[in-house]
Short mmCIF file of C-alpha atoms in Angstrom, two decimals:
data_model
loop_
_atom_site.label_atom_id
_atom_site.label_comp_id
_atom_site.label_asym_id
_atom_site.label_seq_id
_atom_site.Cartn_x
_atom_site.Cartn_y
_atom_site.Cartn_z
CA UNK A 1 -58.12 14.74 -11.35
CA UNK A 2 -59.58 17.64 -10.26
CA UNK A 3 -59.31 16.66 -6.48
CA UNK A 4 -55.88 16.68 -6.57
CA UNK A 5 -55.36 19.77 -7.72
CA UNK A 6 -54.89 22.44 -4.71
CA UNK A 7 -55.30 26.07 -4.38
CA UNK A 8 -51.77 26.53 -4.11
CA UNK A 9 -51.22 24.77 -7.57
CA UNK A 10 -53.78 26.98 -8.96
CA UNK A 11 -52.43 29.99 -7.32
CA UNK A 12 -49.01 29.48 -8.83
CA UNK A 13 -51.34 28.51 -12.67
CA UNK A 14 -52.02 31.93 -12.01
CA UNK A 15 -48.27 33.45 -11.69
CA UNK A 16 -47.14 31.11 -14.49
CA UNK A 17 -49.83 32.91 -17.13
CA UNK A 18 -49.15 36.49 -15.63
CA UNK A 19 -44.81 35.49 -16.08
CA UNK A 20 -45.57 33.66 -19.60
CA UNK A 21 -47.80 36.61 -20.73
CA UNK A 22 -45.18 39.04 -20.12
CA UNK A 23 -42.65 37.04 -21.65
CA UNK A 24 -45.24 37.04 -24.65
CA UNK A 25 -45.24 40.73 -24.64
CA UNK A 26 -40.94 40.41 -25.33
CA UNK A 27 -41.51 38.45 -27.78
CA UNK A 28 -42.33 34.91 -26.45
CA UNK A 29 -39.86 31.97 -27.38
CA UNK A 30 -39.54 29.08 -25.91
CA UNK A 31 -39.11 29.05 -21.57
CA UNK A 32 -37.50 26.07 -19.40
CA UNK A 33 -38.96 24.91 -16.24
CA UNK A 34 -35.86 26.02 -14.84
CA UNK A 35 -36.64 30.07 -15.76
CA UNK A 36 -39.99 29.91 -15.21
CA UNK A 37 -39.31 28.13 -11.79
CA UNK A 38 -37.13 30.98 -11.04
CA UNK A 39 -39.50 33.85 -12.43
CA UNK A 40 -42.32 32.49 -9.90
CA UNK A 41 -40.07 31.71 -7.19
CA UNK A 42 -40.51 28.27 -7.15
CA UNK A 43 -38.49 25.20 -8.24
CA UNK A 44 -38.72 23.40 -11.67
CA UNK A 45 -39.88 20.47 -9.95
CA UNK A 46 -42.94 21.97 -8.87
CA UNK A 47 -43.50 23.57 -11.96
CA UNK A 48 -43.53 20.73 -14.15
CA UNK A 49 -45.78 18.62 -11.46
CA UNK A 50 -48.48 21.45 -11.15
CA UNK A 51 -48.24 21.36 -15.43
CA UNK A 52 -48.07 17.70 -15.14
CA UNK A 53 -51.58 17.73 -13.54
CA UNK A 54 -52.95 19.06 -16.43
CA UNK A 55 -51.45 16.63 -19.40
CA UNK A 56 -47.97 17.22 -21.05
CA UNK A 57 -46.16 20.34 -22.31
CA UNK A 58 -42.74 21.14 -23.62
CA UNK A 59 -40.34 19.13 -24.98
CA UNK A 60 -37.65 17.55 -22.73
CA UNK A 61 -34.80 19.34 -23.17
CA UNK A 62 -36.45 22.06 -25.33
CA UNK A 63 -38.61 24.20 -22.69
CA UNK A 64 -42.21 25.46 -23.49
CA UNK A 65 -43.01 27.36 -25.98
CA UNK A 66 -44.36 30.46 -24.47
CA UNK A 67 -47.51 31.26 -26.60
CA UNK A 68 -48.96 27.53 -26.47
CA UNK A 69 -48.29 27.29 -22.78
CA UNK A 70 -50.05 30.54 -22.11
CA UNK A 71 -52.73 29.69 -23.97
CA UNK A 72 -52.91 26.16 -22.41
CA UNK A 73 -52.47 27.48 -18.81
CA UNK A 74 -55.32 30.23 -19.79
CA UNK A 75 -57.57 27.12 -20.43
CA UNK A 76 -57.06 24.92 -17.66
CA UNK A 77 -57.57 28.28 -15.69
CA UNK A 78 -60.94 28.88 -17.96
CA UNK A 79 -60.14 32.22 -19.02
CA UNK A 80 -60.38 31.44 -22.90
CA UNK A 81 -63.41 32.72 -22.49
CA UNK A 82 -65.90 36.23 -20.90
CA UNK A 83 -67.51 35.55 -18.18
CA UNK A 84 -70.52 37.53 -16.92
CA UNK A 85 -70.42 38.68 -13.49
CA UNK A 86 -72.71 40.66 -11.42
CA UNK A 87 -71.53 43.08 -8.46
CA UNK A 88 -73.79 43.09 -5.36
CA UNK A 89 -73.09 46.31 -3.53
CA UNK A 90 -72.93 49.44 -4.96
CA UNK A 91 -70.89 50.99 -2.12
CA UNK A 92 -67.30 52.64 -2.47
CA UNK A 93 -65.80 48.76 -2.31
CA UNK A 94 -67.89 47.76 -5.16
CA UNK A 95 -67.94 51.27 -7.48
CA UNK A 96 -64.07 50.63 -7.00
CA UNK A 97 -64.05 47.20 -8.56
CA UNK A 98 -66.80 48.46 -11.37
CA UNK A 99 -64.18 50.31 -12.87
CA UNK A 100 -61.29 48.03 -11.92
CA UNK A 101 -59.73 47.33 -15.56
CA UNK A 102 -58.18 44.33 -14.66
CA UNK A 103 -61.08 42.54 -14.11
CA UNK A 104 -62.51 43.29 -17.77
CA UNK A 105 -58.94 42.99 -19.19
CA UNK A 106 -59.37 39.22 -17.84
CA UNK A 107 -62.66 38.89 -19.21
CA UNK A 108 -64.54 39.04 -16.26
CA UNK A 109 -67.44 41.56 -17.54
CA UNK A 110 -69.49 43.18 -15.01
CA UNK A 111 -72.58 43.22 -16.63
CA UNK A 112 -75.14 44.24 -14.11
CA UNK A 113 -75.13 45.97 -10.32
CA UNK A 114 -77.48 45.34 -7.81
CA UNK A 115 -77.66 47.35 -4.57
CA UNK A 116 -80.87 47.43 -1.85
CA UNK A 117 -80.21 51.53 -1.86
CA UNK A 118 -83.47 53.28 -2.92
CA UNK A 119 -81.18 56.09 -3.63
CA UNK A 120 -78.53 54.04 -5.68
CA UNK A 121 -81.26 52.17 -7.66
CA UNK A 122 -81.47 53.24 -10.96
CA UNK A 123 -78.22 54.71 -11.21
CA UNK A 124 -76.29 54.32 -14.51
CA UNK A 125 -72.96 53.12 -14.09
CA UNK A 126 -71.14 53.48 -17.62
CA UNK A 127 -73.14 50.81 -19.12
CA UNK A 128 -75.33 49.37 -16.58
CA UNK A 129 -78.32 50.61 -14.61
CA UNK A 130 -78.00 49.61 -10.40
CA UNK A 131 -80.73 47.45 -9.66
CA UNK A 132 -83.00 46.59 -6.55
CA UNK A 133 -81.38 43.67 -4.79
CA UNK A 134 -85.17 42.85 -3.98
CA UNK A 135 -85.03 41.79 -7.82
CA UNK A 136 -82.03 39.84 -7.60
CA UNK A 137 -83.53 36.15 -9.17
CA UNK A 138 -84.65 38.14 -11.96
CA UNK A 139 -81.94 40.66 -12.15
CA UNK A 140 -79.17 37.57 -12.55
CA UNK A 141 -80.93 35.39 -14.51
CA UNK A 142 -81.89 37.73 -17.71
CA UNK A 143 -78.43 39.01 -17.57
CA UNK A 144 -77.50 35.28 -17.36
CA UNK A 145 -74.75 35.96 -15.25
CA UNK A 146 -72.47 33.22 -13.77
CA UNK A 147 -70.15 34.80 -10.85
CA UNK A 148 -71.22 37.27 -8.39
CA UNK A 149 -69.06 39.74 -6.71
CA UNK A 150 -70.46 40.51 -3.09
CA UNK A 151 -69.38 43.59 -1.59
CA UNK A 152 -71.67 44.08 0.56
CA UNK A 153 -72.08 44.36 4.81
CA UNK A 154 -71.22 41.27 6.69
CA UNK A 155 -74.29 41.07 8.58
CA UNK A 156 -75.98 40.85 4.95
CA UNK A 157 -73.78 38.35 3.34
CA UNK A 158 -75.01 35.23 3.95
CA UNK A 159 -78.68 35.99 3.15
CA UNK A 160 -77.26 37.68 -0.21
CA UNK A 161 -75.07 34.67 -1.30
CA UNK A 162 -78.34 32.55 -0.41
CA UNK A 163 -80.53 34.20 -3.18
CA UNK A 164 -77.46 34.00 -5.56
CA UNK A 165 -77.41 30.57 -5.43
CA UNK A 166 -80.69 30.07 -5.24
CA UNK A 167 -80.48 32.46 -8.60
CA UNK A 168 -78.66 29.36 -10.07
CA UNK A 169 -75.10 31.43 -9.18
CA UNK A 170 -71.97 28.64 -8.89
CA UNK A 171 -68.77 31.16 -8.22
CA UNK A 172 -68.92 33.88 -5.64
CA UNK A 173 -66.09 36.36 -4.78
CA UNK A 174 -66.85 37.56 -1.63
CA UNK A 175 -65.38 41.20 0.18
CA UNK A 176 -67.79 40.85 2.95
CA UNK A 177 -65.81 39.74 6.26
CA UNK A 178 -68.16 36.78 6.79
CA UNK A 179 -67.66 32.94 6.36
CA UNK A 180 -70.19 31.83 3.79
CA UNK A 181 -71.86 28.89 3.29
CA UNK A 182 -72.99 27.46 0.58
CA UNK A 183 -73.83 23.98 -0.67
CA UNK A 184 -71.81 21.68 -2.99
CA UNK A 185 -70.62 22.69 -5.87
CA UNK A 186 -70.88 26.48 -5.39
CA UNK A 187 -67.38 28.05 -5.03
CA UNK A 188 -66.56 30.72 -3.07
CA UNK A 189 -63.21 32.91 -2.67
CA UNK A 190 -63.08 35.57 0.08
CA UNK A 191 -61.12 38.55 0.11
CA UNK A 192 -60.44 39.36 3.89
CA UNK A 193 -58.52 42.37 2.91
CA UNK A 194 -58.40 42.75 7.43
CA UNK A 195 -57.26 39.38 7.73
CA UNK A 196 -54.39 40.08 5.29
CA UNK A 197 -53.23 42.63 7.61
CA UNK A 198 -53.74 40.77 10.49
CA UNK A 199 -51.11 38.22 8.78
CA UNK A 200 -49.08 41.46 8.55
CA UNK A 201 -49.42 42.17 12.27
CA UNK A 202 -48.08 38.59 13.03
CA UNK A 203 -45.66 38.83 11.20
CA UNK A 204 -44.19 42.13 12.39
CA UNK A 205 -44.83 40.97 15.94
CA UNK A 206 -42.77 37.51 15.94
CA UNK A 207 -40.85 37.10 12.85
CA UNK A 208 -37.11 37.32 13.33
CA UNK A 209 -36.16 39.76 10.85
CA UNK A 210 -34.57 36.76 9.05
CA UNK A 211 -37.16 33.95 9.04
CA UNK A 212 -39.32 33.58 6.33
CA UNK A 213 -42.65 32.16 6.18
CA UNK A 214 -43.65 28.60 6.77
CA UNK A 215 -45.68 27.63 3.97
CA UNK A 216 -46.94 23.73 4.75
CA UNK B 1 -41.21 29.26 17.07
CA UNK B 2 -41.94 31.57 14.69
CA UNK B 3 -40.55 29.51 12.00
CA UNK B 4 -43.37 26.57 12.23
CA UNK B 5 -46.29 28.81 11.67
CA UNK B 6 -47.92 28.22 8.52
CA UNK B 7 -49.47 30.97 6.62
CA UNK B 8 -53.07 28.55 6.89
CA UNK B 9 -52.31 28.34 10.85
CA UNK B 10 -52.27 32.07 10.48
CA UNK B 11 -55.09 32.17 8.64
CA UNK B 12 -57.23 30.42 11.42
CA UNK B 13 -56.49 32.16 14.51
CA UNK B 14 -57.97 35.22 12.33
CA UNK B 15 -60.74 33.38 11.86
CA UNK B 16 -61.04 32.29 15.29
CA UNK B 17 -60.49 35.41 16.26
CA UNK B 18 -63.73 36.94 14.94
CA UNK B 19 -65.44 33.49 16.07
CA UNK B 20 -64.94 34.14 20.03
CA UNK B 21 -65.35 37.83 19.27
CA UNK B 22 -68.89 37.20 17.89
CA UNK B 23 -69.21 34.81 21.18
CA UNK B 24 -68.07 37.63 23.34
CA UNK B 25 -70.62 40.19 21.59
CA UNK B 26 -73.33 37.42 22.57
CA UNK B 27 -72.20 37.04 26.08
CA UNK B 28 -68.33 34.81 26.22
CA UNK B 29 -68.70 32.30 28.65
CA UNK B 30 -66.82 29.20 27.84
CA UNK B 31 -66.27 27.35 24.79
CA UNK B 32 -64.91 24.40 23.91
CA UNK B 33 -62.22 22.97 20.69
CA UNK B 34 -65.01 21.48 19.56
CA UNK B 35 -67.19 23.93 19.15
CA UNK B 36 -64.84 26.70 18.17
CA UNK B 37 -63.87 23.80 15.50
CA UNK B 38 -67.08 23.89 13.87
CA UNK B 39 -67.76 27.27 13.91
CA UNK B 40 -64.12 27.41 12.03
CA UNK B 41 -65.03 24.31 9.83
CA UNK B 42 -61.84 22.73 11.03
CA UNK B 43 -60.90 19.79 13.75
CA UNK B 44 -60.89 20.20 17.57
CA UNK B 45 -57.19 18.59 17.03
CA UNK B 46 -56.39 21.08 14.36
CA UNK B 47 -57.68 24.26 16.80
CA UNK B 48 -55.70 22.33 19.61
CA UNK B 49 -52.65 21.97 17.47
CA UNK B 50 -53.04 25.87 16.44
CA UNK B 51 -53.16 27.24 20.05
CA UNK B 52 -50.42 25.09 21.44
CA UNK B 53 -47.81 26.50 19.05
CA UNK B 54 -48.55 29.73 21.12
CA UNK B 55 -48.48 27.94 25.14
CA UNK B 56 -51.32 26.07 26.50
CA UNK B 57 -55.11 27.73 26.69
CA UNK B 58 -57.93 26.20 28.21
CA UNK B 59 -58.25 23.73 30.93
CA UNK B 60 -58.16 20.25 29.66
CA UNK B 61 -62.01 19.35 30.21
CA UNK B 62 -63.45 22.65 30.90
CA UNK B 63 -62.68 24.56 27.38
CA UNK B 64 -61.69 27.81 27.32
CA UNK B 65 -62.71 31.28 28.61
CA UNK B 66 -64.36 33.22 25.30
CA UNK B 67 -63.39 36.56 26.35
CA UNK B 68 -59.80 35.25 27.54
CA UNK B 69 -58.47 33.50 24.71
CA UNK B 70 -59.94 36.55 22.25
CA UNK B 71 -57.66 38.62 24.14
CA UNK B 72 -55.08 35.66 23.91
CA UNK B 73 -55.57 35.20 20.36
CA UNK B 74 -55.15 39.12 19.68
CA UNK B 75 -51.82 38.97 21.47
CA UNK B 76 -50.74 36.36 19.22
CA UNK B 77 -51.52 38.30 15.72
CA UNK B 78 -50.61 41.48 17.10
CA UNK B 79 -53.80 43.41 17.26
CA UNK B 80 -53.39 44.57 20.79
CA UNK B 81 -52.21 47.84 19.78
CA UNK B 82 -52.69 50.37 16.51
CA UNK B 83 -50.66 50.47 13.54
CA UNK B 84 -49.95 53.09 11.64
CA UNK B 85 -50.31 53.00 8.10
CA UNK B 86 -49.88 54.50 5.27
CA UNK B 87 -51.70 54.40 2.03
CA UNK B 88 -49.53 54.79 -0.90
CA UNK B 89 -51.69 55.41 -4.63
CA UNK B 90 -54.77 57.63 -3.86
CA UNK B 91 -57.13 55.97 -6.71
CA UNK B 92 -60.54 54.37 -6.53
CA UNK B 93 -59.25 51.69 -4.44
CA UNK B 94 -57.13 53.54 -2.32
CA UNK B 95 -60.20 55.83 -1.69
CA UNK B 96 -62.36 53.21 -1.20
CA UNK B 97 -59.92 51.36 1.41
CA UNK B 98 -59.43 54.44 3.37
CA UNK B 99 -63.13 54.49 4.14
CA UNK B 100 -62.78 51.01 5.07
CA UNK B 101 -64.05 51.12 8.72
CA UNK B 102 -63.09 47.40 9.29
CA UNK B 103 -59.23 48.55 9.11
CA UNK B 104 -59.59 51.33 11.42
CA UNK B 105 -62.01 48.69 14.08
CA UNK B 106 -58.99 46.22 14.01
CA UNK B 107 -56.61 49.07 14.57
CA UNK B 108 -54.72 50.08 11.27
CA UNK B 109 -54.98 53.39 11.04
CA UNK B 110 -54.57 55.12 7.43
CA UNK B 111 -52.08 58.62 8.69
CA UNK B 112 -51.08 59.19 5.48
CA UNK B 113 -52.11 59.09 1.85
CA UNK B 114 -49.59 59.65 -1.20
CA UNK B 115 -50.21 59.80 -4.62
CA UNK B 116 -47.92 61.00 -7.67
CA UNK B 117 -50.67 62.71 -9.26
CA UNK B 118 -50.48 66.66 -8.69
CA UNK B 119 -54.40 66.92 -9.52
CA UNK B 120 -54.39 65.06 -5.95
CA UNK B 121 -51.63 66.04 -3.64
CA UNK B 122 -52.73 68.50 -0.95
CA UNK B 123 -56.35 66.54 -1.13
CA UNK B 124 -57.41 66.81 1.77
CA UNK B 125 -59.46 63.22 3.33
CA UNK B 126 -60.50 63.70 6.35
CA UNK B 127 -57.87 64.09 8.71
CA UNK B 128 -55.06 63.59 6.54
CA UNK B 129 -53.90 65.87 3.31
CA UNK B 130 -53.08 64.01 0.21
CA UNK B 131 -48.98 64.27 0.17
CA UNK B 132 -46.30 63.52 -3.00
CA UNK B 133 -45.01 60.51 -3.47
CA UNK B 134 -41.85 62.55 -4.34
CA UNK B 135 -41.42 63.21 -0.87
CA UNK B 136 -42.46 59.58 0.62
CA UNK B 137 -39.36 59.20 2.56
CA UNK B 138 -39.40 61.95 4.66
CA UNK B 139 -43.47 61.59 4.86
CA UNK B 140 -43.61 57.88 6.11
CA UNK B 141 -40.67 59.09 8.38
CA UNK B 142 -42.86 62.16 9.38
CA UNK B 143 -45.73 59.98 10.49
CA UNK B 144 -43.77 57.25 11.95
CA UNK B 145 -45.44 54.75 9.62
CA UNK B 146 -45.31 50.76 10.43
CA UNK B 147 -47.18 49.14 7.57
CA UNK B 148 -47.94 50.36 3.38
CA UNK B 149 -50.78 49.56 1.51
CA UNK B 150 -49.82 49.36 -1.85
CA UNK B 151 -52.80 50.43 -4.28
CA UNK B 152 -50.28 52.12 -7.14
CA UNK B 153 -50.83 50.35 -11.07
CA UNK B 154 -48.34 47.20 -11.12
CA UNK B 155 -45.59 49.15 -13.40
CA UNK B 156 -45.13 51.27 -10.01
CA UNK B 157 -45.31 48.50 -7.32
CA UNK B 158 -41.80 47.13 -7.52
CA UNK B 159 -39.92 51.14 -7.49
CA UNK B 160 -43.11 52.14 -4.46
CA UNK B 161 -41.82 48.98 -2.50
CA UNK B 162 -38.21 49.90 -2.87
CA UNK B 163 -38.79 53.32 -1.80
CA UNK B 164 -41.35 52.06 1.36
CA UNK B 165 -38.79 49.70 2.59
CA UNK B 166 -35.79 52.06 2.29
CA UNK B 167 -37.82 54.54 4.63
CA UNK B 168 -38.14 51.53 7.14
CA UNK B 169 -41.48 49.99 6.84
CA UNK B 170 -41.20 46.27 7.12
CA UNK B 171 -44.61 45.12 6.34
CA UNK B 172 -46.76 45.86 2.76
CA UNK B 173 -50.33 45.53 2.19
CA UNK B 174 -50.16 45.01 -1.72
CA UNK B 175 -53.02 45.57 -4.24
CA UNK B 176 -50.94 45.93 -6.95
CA UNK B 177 -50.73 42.89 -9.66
CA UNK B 178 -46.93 42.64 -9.51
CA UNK B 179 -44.87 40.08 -7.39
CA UNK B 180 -42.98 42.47 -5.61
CA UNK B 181 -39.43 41.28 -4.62
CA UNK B 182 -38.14 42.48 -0.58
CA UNK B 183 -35.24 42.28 0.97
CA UNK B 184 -35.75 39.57 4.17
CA UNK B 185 -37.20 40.84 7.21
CA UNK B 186 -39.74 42.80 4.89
CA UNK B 187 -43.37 41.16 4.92
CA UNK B 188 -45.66 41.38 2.17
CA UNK B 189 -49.16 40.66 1.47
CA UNK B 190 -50.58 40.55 -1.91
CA UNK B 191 -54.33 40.82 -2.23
CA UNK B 192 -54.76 40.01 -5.80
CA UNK B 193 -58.43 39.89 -7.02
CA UNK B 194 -58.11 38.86 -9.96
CA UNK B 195 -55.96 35.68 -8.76
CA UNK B 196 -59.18 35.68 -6.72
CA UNK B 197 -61.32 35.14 -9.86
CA UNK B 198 -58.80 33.29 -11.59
CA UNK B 199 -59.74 30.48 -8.78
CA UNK B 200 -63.01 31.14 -9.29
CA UNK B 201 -62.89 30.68 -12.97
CA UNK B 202 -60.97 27.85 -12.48
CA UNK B 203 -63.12 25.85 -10.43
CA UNK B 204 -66.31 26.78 -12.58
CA UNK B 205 -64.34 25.07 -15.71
CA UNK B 206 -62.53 21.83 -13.86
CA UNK B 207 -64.55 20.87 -11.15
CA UNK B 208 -67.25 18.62 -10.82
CA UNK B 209 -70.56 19.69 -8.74
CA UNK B 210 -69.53 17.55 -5.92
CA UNK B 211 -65.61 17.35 -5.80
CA UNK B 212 -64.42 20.00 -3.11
CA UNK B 213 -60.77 21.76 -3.45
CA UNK B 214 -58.05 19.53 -1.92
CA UNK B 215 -56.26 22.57 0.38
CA UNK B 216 -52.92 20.50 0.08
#
């Protein structure tokens, strides 16, 4: 199953909850395909086949109800749960996303910082105490942490996201601009925050002011 | 033309972008589809197929000239010139991406910072002096701004955008969690991180050590 499912269907998983959570917060109900199609600017059709994926919700003709498909889309997404993450990179990137509520609000807990800064070692952040990144195995495996959160210079990342893994780490979000790579079952998302603006540039520099984006 | 580029086509020539730029730094020379395929983790056909929506690079045979088709590739995205930008939302994240040397080296410039928070207008950062969102019309005007980065809580983005675009900015960098809705014409880019995690989270729960993610 899981092979079929694509990042754009789980990108979309993603809009669904944030739509279906604030439709919670007004009270919840029931939804059809057809409004939550519309409130993620996408059809019904492809709303009920990236659901479909997943087993069956809703009653024909009756919609969702909102709660139970939050909850269920919040499952297959795997965020019934905390996770405990670990931010490599104390630098202004990563003291930004420290304190970045909507991380914790999702129940991704930053539970311990790691930085190769002799002067940024042994800082306390809120809760947490910045580590040597020359302790890194031990660092992540007494906090038993399970995602990392690398933020830190491209010329470092690949040797960093190496001792993750090797620190038994399977889910990396990655802020440095480098291509990592890492075996088999390790998953990693980057956020090129440059390359997003580069999209921008192309954009502004040959779109007709009309023409939307091609999105095979 | 425009119209048959795919945000993932997009996606690559950034990506080969930095790859000949790193081959440049070590010397340029030539380099073939093949090559520049596996440094990309893509096909020769698929690099081939990416280039010739643009004209025809390379001699057939012979490859292509590194420092030529970086220059080529640049064109292409944009990146041939400096943007000016303006940073809208002067929290931890906005500070944080307005040290963000990687923007300035591709050529967005920050001119501009606003923020709606009187404990931080007339901040000065560097060059630039924290100015009132009140006034963002006139400002962006002021500084002949191309291109907004959004960092402003999600309650704000939607009435921000509104205002950006009516002062004549027609691309958005956005931060904030909200699906902000442009008239066409008006580009936006959402960097969401949590989405980011979301995946993450996702693929940690659903898939098994081996499976890879079907990019459909």
């Amino acid at each position: 199953m899981s092979r079929k499912v694509s990042d754009s269907t789980i990108r979309r998983l993603s809009l669904y909850l944030r739509i279906l959570e604030a439709m919670e917060r007004k009270g919840g109900g029931t939804v059809s395909s057809v409004d939550l199609a519309a409130a993620a600017d996408t059809t019904a059709a492809q709303v009920r086949k990236d659901l479909s994926l997943f087993g069956s919700f809703g009653k024909r003709g009756l919609g969702y109800q909102v709660a139970d498909l939050a909850r269920q889309v919040r499952d297959i997404l795997g965020l019934s749960r905390r996770w405990r993450v670990a931010l490599v990179g104390a630098g202004r990137i990563g003291s930004a996303l420290f304190e970045y509520e909507s991380f914790r609000r999702r129940g991704f807990e930053i539970v311990t910082v790691l930085d190769n800064d002799a002067s940024k070692v042994g800082q306390r952040w809120g809760e947490v105490e910045v580590q040597d990144t020359a302790d890194l195995d031990r660092v992540l495996r007494d906090a038993d942490v399970e995602v990392a959160i690398l933020t830190v210079p491209a010329g470092a990342a690949q040797e960093i996201a190496e001792q993750v893994v090797g620190a038994g780490i399977r889910g990396i979000l990655n802020f440095a601009p480098a291509q990592l790579r890492v075996p088999d079952g390790v998953f990693v998302q980057d956020v090129n925050m440059v390359m997003e603006l580069e999209a921008l540039s192309f954009d502004l520099t040959n779109r007709v002011a009309s023409a939307g984006r091609s999105t095979e």
